[in-house]
mmCIF file of C-alpha atoms in Angstrom:
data_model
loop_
_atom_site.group_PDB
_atom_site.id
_atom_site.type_symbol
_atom_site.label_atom_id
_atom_site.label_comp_id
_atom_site.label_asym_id
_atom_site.label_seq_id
_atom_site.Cartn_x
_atom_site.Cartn_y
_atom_site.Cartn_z
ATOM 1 C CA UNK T 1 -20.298 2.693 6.641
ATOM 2 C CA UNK T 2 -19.391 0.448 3.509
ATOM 3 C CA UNK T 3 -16.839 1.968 1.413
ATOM 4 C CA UNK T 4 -18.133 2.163 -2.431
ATOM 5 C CA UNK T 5 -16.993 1.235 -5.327
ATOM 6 C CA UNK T 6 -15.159 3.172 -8.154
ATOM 7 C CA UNK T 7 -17.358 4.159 -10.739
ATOM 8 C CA UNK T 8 -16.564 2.733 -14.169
ATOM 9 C CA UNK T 9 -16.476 5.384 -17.152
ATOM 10 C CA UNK T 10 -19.836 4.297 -18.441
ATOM 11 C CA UNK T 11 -21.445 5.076 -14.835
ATOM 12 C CA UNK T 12 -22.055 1.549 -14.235
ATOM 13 C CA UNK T 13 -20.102 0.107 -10.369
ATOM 14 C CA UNK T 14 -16.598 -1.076 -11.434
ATOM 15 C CA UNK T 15 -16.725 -4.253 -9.793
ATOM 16 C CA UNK T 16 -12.911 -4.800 -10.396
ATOM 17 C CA UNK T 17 -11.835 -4.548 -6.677
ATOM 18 C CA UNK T 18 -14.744 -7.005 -5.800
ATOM 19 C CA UNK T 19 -13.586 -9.088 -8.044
ATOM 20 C CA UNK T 20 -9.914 -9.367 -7.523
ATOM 21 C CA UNK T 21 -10.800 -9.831 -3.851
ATOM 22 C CA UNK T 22 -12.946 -12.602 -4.720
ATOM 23 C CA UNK T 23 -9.807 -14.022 -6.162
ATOM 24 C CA UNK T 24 -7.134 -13.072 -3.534
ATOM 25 C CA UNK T 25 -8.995 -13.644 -0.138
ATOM 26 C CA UNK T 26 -8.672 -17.910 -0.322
ATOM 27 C CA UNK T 27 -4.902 -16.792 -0.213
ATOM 28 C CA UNK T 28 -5.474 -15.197 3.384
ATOM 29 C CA UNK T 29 -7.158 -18.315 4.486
ATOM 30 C CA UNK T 30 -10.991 -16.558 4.222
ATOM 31 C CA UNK T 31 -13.492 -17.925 2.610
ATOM 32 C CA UNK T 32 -16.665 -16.081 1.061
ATOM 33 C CA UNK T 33 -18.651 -18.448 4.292
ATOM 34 C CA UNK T 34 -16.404 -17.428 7.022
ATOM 35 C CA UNK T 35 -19.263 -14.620 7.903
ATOM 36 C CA UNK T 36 -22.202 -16.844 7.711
ATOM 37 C CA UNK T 37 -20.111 -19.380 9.519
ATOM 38 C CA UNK T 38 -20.095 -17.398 12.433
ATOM 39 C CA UNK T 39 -16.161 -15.727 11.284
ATOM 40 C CA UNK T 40 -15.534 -12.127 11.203
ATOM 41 C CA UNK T 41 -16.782 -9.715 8.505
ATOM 42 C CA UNK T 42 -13.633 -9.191 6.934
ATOM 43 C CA UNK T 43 -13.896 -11.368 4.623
ATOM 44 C CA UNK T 44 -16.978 -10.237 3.003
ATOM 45 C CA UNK T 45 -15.579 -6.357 2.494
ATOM 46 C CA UNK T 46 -12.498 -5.883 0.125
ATOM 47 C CA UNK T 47 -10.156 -3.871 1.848
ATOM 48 C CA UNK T 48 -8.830 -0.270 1.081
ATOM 49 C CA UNK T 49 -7.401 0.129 -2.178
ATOM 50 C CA UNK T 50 -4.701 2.604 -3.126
ATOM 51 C CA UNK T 51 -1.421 3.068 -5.239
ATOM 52 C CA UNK T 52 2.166 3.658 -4.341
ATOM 53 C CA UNK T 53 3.634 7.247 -4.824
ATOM 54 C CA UNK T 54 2.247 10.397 -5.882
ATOM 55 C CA UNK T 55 1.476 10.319 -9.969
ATOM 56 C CA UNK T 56 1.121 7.143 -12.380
ATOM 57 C CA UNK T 57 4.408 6.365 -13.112
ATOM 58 C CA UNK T 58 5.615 5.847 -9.872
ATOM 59 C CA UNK T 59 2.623 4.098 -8.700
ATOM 60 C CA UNK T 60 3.444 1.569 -12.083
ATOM 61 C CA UNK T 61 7.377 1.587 -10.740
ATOM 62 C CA UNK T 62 6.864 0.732 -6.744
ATOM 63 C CA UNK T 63 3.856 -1.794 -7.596
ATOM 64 C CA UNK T 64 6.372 -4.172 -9.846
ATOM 65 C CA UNK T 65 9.098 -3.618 -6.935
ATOM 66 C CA UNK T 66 6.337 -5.506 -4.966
ATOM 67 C CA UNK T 67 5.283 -7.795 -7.880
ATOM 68 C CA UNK T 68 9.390 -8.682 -8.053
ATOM 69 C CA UNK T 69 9.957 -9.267 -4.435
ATOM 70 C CA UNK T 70 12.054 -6.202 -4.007
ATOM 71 C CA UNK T 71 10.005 -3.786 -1.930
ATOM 72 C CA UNK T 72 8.570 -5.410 0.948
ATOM 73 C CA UNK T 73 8.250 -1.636 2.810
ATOM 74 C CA UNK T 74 6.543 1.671 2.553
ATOM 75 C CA UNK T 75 6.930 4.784 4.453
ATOM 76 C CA UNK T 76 4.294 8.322 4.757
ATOM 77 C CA UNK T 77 4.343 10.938 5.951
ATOM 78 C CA UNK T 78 2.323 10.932 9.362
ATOM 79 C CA UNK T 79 1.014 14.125 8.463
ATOM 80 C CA UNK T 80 -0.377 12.617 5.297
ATOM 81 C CA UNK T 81 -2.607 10.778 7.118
ATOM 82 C CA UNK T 82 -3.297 13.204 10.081
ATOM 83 C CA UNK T 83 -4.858 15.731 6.771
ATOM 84 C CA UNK T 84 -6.530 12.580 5.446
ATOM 85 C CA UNK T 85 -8.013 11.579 8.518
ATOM 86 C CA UNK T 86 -6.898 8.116 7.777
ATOM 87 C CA UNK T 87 -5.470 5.479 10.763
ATOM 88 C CA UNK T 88 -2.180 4.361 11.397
ATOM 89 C CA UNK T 89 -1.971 0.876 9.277
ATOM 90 C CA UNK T 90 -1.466 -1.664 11.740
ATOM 91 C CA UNK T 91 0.234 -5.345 12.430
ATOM 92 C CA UNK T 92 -2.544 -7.712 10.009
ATOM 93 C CA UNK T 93 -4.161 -5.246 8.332
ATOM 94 C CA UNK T 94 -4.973 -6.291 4.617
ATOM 95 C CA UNK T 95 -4.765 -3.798 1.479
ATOM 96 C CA UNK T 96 -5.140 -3.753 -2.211
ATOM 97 C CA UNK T 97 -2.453 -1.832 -4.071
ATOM 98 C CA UNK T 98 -3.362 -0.753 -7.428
ATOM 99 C CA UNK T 99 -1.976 0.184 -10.591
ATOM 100 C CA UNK T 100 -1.918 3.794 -12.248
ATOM 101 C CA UNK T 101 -5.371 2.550 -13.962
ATOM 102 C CA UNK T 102 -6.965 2.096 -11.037
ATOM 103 C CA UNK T 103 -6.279 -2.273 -11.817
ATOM 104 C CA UNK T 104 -5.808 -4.237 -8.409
ATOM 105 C CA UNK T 105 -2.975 -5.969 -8.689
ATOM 106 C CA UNK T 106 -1.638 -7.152 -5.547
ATOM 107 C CA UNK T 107 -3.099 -7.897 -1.786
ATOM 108 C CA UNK T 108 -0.532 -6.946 0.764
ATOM 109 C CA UNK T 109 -0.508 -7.696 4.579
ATOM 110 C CA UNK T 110 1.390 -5.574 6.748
ATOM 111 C CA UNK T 111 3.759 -7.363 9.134
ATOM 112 C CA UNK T 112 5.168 -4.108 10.977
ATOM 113 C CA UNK T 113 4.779 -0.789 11.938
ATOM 114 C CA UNK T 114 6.399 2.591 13.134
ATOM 115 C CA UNK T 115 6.707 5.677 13.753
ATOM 116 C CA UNK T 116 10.183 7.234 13.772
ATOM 117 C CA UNK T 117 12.271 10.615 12.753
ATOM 118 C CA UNK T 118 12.767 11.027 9.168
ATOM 119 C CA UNK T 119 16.110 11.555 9.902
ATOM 120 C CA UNK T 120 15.789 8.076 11.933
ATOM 121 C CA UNK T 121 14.604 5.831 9.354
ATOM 122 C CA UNK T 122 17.665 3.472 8.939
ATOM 123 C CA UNK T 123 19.736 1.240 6.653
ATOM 124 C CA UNK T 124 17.318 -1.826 7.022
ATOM 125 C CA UNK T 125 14.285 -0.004 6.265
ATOM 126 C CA UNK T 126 15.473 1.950 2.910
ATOM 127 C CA UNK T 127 16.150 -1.365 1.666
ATOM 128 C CA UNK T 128 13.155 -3.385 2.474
ATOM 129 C CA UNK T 129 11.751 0.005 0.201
ATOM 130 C CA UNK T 130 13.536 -1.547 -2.607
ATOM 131 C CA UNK T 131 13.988 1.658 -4.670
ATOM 132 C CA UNK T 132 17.253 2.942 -6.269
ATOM 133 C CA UNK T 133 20.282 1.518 -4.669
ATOM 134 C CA UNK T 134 18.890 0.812 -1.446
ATOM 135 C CA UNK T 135 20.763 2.951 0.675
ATOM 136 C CA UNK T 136 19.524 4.769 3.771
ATOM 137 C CA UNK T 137 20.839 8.238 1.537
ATOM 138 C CA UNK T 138 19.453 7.591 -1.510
ATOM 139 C CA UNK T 139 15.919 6.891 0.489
ATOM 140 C CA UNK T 140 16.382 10.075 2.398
ATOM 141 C CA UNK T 141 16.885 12.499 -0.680
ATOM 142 C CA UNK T 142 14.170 10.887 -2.798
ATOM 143 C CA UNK T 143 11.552 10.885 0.195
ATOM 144 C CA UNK T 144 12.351 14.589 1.080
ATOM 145 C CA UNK T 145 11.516 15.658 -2.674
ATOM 146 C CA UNK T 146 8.929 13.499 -2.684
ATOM 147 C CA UNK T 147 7.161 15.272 0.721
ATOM 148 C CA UNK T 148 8.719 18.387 0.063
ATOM 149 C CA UNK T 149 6.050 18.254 -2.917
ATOM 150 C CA UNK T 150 3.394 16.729 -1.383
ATOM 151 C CA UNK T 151 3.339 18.700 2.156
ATOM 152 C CA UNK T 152 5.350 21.931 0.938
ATOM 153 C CA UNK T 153 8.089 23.008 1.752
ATOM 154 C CA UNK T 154 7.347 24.798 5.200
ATOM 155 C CA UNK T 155 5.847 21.575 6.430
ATOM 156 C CA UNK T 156 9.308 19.285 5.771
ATOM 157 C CA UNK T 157 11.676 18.704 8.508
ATOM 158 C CA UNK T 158 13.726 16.168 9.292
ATOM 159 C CA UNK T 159 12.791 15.624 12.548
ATOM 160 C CA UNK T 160 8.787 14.973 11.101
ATOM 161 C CA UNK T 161 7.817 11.804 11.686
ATOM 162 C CA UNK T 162 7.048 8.919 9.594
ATOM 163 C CA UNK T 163 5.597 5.722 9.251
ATOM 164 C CA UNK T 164 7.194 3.094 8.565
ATOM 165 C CA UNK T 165 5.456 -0.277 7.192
ATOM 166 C CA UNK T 166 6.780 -3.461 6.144
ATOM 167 C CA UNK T 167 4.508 -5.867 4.231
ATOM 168 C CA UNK T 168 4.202 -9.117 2.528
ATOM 169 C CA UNK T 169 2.453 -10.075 -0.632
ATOM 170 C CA UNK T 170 -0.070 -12.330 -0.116
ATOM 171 C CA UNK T 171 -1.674 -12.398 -3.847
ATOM 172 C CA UNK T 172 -0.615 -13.350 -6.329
ATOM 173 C CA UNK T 173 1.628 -14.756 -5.023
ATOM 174 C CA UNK T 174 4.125 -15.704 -8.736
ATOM 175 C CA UNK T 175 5.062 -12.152 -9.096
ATOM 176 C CA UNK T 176 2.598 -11.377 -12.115
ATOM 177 C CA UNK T 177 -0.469 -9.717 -11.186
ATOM 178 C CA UNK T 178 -3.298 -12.129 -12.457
ATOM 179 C CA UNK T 179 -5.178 -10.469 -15.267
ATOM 180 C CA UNK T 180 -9.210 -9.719 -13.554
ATOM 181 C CA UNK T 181 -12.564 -9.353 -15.831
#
């Protein structure tokens, strides 16, 4: 099943994740011939595309932590994907985050993953997250608000488990998200 397209307001196919992925996917080493060459498919479907947090200001904040070189890791909330049905990302897989206007902006690969305690995610990992000072507490207090709000109350604990993903950004690859027609 081929994922579609966002709708543009007008009704017409908003062909702005095609086209950003047209730009971004040389930078992964794929060209548009790789699947008539006899490659994989992967190159001919953009990947997933989502944005950081959970309203359109933080999505705007976390996306130029990865534009700047500062966040280079994510976490969820494993139950946000088990009620989403959605996979565990895994080691390769390819993304494209966008912005609160629905604008790709940046292609991310994901270099690691796992699943550990809240109360287990450590030192190295709030900072790789980039946000606030970068400490282990500070990551802790603003994640619990964050799925306190998200999963309710009831469903917080902080022996849930989370994933834990560290990425790299593959495109663009200047730290200003190229402007796409």
């Amino acid at each position: 099943m081929t994922e579609q397209l966002p709708q543009a307001p007008d009704g017409t196919q908003d062909t702005r994740i095609a086209d950003f992925w047209d730009a971004a996917r040389g930078h992964l080493g794929w060209g548009k011939l790789d699947p008539v060459m006899g490659e994989t498919v992967d190159g001919a479907v953009a990947p997933p595309g989502w944005s950081f947090g959970d309203d359109p200001v933080a999505a705007d904040a976390l996306l130029g932590l990865v534009l700047e070189g500062r966040k280079t890791a994510t976490s969820t909330a494993l139950a946000e994907l088990t009620a989403a049905d959605a996979p565990l990302p895994r080691v390769g897989d390819v993304s494209i985050v966008l912005d609160s206007r629905g604008d790709p902006r940046a292609l991310l690969r994901t270099t690691a993953v796992d699943v550990v305690p809240f109360d287990a995610v450590g030192d190295e990992h709030a900072a790789a997250e980039g946000e606030g000072d970068r400490s282990v507490a500070a990551w802790r207090r603003e994640h619990e608000a964050v799925w306190r709000r998200v999963l309710g109350d009831a469903a917080f604990s902080p022996t849930m488990d989370v994933v834990t993903e560290r990425f790299e950004l593959v495109y663009p690859t200047t730290g200003a998200a190229p402007a796409v027609d």
